[in-house]
mmCIF file of C-alpha atoms in Angstrom:
data_model
loop_
_atom_site.group_PDB
_atom_site.id
_atom_site.type_symbol
_atom_site.label_atom_id
_atom_site.label_comp_id
_atom_site.label_asym_id
_atom_site.label_seq_id
_atom_site.Cartn_x
_atom_site.Cartn_y
_atom_site.Cartn_z
ATOM 1 C CA MET A 7 70.949 39.789 -17.990
ATOM 2 C CA PRO A 8 70.567 38.064 -21.237
ATOM 3 C CA PHE A 9 67.699 38.956 -23.434
ATOM 4 C CA LEU A 10 65.394 36.249 -24.613
ATOM 5 C CA SER A 11 65.018 35.689 -28.219
ATOM 6 C CA ARG A 12 61.653 36.372 -29.795
ATOM 7 C CA HIS A 13 60.888 32.646 -30.170
ATOM 8 C CA GLN A 14 61.868 31.867 -26.615
ATOM 9 C CA SER A 15 59.660 34.638 -25.183
ATOM 10 C CA ARG A 16 56.610 33.320 -27.041
ATOM 11 C CA ALA A 17 57.179 29.739 -25.909
ATOM 12 C CA LEU A 18 57.600 30.671 -22.250
ATOM 13 C CA PRO A 19 53.935 31.418 -21.275
ATOM 14 C CA PRO A 20 52.460 28.102 -22.609
ATOM 15 C CA LEU A 21 55.354 26.229 -20.998
ATOM 16 C CA MET A 22 54.671 27.894 -17.638
ATOM 17 C CA ALA A 23 50.953 27.162 -17.907
ATOM 18 C CA ALA A 24 51.647 23.475 -18.636
ATOM 19 C CA LEU A 25 54.058 23.253 -15.699
ATOM 20 C CA LEU A 26 51.561 24.839 -13.370
ATOM 21 C CA ALA A 27 48.797 22.486 -14.526
ATOM 22 C CA LEU A 28 50.989 19.474 -14.034
ATOM 23 C CA GLY A 29 52.013 20.745 -10.612
ATOM 24 C CA ALA A 30 48.394 21.097 -9.589
ATOM 25 C CA CYS A 31 47.708 17.450 -10.534
ATOM 26 C CA THR A 32 50.427 16.196 -8.244
ATOM 27 C CA MET A 33 49.140 17.965 -5.159
ATOM 28 C CA ALA A 34 47.678 15.538 -2.611
ATOM 29 C CA GLN A 35 43.888 15.386 -2.398
ATOM 30 C CA PRO A 36 42.354 15.762 1.050
ATOM 31 C CA PRO A 37 40.915 12.530 2.371
ATOM 32 C CA ALA A 38 37.219 11.943 1.778
ATOM 33 C CA PRO A 39 35.024 12.637 4.798
ATOM 34 C CA PRO A 40 33.902 9.534 6.640
ATOM 35 C CA LEU A 41 30.500 8.156 5.702
ATOM 36 C CA PRO A 42 27.740 8.594 8.218
ATOM 37 C CA PRO A 43 26.796 5.451 10.048
ATOM 38 C CA LEU A 44 23.989 3.452 8.492
ATOM 39 C CA GLN A 45 20.704 4.076 10.189
ATOM 40 C CA LYS A 46 19.160 0.892 11.510
ATOM 41 C CA ALA A 47 15.457 0.495 11.688
ATOM 42 C CA PRO A 48 14.241 1.056 15.221
ATOM 43 C CA VAL A 49 13.843 -2.187 17.118
ATOM 44 C CA LEU A 50 10.289 -3.418 17.547
ATOM 45 C CA THR A 51 9.473 -4.970 20.908
ATOM 46 C CA THR A 52 6.957 -7.760 21.345
ATOM 47 C CA ALA A 53 4.411 -5.158 22.444
ATOM 48 C CA ASP A 54 5.075 -3.127 19.281
ATOM 49 C CA THR A 55 4.614 -6.246 17.111
ATOM 50 C CA ASP A 56 1.298 -7.061 18.904
ATOM 51 C CA PHE A 57 0.185 -3.473 18.310
ATOM 52 C CA VAL A 58 1.111 -3.647 14.622
ATOM 53 C CA GLN A 59 -0.985 -6.822 14.162
ATOM 54 C CA LYS A 60 -3.970 -5.382 16.043
ATOM 55 C CA LEU A 61 -3.837 -2.102 14.114
ATOM 56 C CA ASN A 62 -3.587 -3.998 10.849
ATOM 57 C CA ASP A 63 -6.660 -6.119 11.726
ATOM 58 C CA MET A 64 -8.640 -3.025 12.761
ATOM 59 C CA ASP A 65 -7.646 -1.179 9.554
ATOM 60 C CA LEU A 66 -8.636 -4.078 7.322
ATOM 61 C CA THR A 67 -11.987 -4.470 9.129
ATOM 62 C CA GLN A 68 -12.796 -0.773 9.033
ATOM 63 C CA ILE A 69 -11.840 -0.486 5.357
ATOM 64 C CA ALA A 70 -14.122 -3.419 4.427
ATOM 65 C CA LEU A 71 -17.025 -2.030 6.432
ATOM 66 C CA ALA A 72 -16.490 1.494 5.103
ATOM 67 C CA LYS A 73 -16.574 0.253 1.515
ATOM 68 C CA SER A 74 -19.966 -1.277 2.253
ATOM 69 C CA ALA A 75 -21.114 1.961 3.857
ATOM 70 C CA GLN A 76 -20.516 3.807 0.590
ATOM 71 C CA THR A 77 -23.186 1.705 -1.099
ATOM 72 C CA ASN A 78 -25.472 0.253 1.596
ATOM 73 C CA ALA A 79 -25.982 3.206 3.972
ATOM 74 C CA ALA A 80 -29.303 5.047 4.080
ATOM 75 C CA ARG A 81 -27.778 8.205 5.509
ATOM 76 C CA ASN A 82 -25.563 10.332 3.283
ATOM 77 C CA ASP A 83 -23.268 11.304 6.187
ATOM 78 C CA ILE A 84 -22.493 7.623 6.801
ATOM 79 C CA ALA A 85 -21.758 7.005 3.127
ATOM 80 C CA THR A 86 -19.539 10.080 2.966
ATOM 81 C CA LEU A 87 -17.755 9.044 6.154
ATOM 82 C CA GLY A 88 -17.232 5.597 4.626
ATOM 83 C CA ALA A 89 -15.324 7.162 1.725
ATOM 84 C CA THR A 90 -13.211 9.168 4.168
ATOM 85 C CA ILE A 91 -12.459 6.125 6.312
ATOM 86 C CA VAL A 92 -11.395 4.089 3.238
ATOM 87 C CA LYS A 93 -9.026 6.845 2.136
ATOM 88 C CA ASP A 94 -7.577 7.519 5.630
ATOM 89 C CA LEU A 95 -7.128 3.907 6.710
ATOM 90 C CA THR A 96 -5.682 2.845 3.357
ATOM 91 C CA GLY A 97 -3.061 5.536 3.940
ATOM 92 C CA ASN A 98 -2.621 4.176 7.437
ATOM 93 C CA GLN A 99 -2.012 0.685 5.977
ATOM 94 C CA THR A 100 0.588 2.049 3.621
ATOM 95 C CA LYS A 101 2.454 3.719 6.521
ATOM 96 C CA LEU A 102 2.184 0.561 8.609
ATOM 97 C CA THR A 103 3.521 -1.608 5.786
ATOM 98 C CA THR A 104 6.430 0.792 5.301
ATOM 99 C CA LEU A 105 7.279 0.782 8.999
ATOM 100 C CA VAL A 106 7.382 -3.016 9.300
ATOM 101 C CA SER A 107 9.093 -3.691 5.971
ATOM 102 C CA ALA A 108 12.507 -3.440 7.625
ATOM 103 C CA HIS A 109 11.536 -6.120 10.133
ATOM 104 C CA ALA A 110 10.561 -9.773 9.746
ATOM 105 C CA ILE A 111 6.845 -9.025 10.253
ATOM 106 C CA THR A 112 4.226 -10.216 7.877
ATOM 107 C CA LEU A 113 0.924 -8.366 8.004
ATOM 108 C CA ALA A 114 -2.286 -10.305 7.437
ATOM 109 C CA ALA A 115 -3.990 -9.598 4.142
ATOM 110 C CA LYS A 116 -7.480 -10.320 5.535
ATOM 111 C CA PRO A 117 -9.257 -9.442 8.778
ATOM 112 C CA SER A 118 -9.424 -11.923 11.597
ATOM 113 C CA THR A 119 -12.085 -14.653 11.518
ATOM 114 C CA GLU A 120 -14.188 -12.866 14.158
ATOM 115 C CA ASN A 121 -14.037 -9.569 12.254
ATOM 116 C CA GLN A 122 -14.731 -11.268 8.931
ATOM 117 C CA LYS A 123 -17.987 -12.674 10.376
ATOM 118 C CA THR A 124 -18.985 -9.167 11.351
ATOM 119 C CA ILE A 125 -18.112 -7.817 7.900
ATOM 120 C CA ASP A 126 -20.090 -10.607 6.189
ATOM 121 C CA ARG A 127 -23.139 -10.003 8.380
ATOM 122 C CA ILE A 128 -23.127 -6.206 7.900
ATOM 123 C CA GLN A 129 -22.379 -6.256 4.164
ATOM 124 C CA HIS A 130 -25.716 -7.990 3.513
ATOM 125 C CA LEU A 131 -27.760 -5.252 5.203
ATOM 126 C CA HIS A 132 -29.140 -2.135 3.527
ATOM 127 C CA GLY A 133 -30.754 1.105 4.576
ATOM 128 C CA THR A 134 -31.422 1.919 8.230
ATOM 129 C CA SER A 135 -30.616 -1.617 9.465
ATOM 130 C CA PHE A 136 -27.190 -1.251 7.836
ATOM 131 C CA ASP A 137 -26.715 2.165 9.442
ATOM 132 C CA ARG A 138 -27.477 0.845 12.947
ATOM 133 C CA SER A 139 -25.220 -2.214 12.572
ATOM 134 C CA TYR A 140 -22.429 -0.217 10.969
ATOM 135 C CA LEU A 141 -22.438 2.460 13.658
ATOM 136 C CA ARG A 142 -22.449 -0.213 16.363
ATOM 137 C CA ALA A 143 -19.476 -2.006 14.735
ATOM 138 C CA LEU A 144 -17.596 1.262 14.245
ATOM 139 C CA SER A 145 -18.127 2.213 17.883
ATOM 140 C CA ARG A 146 -17.191 -1.293 19.115
ATOM 141 C CA ASN A 147 -13.946 -1.307 17.085
ATOM 142 C CA ALA A 148 -12.991 2.153 18.266
ATOM 143 C CA THR A 149 -13.685 1.187 21.896
ATOM 144 C CA LYS A 150 -11.507 -1.946 21.549
ATOM 145 C CA MET A 151 -8.708 -0.043 19.900
ATOM 146 C CA LYS A 152 -8.611 2.965 22.269
ATOM 147 C CA PRO A 153 -6.689 1.214 25.117
ATOM 148 C CA VAL A 154 -4.379 -0.479 22.591
ATOM 149 C CA LEU A 155 -3.536 2.864 21.014
ATOM 150 C CA GLU A 156 -3.063 4.612 24.359
ATOM 151 C CA THR A 157 -0.781 1.868 25.615
ATOM 152 C CA GLU A 158 1.364 2.073 22.463
ATOM 153 C CA ILE A 159 1.568 5.865 22.744
ATOM 154 C CA ALA A 160 2.609 5.648 26.397
ATOM 155 C CA THR A 161 5.069 2.750 26.316
ATOM 156 C CA SER A 162 6.637 2.415 22.844
ATOM 157 C CA LYS A 163 10.095 3.785 22.191
ATOM 158 C CA ASN A 164 9.564 3.627 18.437
ATOM 159 C CA ALA A 165 8.710 7.243 17.452
ATOM 160 C CA ASP A 166 7.185 6.198 14.102
ATOM 161 C CA LEU A 167 4.742 3.765 15.723
ATOM 162 C CA VAL A 168 3.873 6.326 18.406
ATOM 163 C CA LYS A 169 3.055 8.892 15.707
ATOM 164 C CA LEU A 170 0.969 6.320 13.784
ATOM 165 C CA ALA A 171 -0.893 5.397 16.972
ATOM 166 C CA THR A 172 -1.533 9.058 17.783
ATOM 167 C CA ASP A 173 -2.760 9.784 14.270
ATOM 168 C CA THR A 174 -5.064 6.742 14.313
ATOM 169 C CA LYS A 175 -6.502 7.726 17.695
ATOM 170 C CA THR A 176 -7.202 11.215 16.313
ATOM 171 C CA MET A 177 -8.850 9.746 13.220
ATOM 172 C CA LEU A 178 -11.136 7.455 15.273
ATOM 173 C CA ALA A 179 -12.159 10.351 17.511
ATOM 174 C CA THR A 180 -12.933 12.447 14.433
ATOM 175 C CA TYR A 181 -15.107 9.694 12.960
ATOM 176 C CA ALA A 182 -17.043 9.328 16.201
ATOM 177 C CA ALA A 183 -17.593 13.112 16.413
ATOM 178 C CA GLN A 184 -18.877 13.233 12.832
ATOM 179 C CA LEU A 185 -21.532 10.632 13.557
ATOM 180 C CA LYS A 186 -23.013 12.346 16.657
#
């Protein structure tokens, strides 16, 4: 067995390290894992689209009336509820806009003509006459929306819309309970 010279023995470790490093670079990389399939937005049926439009109209109407309640109501509980309704239904509008953004649905920026007439009439009232008209309008809107919400909850296959309908139904029931 030949002995290595002193120079050769010192050069051997760096040479071995370089060879090992180069050998590691040539090893095959495992293939990248496949990408998960793109999630498509859940399909909205015609009934879902009708629900979205009705909910949007109700939200816009309630928000406008609730803003008036903050300043025109004689009762403090109605003014306080108005602030809560504005906050809750504005959040509802944000969720609704997010849900329909993936679809070719344009939400109205203003309430329907019929609801706008109600808003205009009630906004000019003050004190107890405002309170009576506001409570009547709030109750009427909740009564009209209840079957729409229940139908959406029972028939829709879009889980996000069902959750939104359930949350809205709960909010409307809470508002009615606070005013009794």
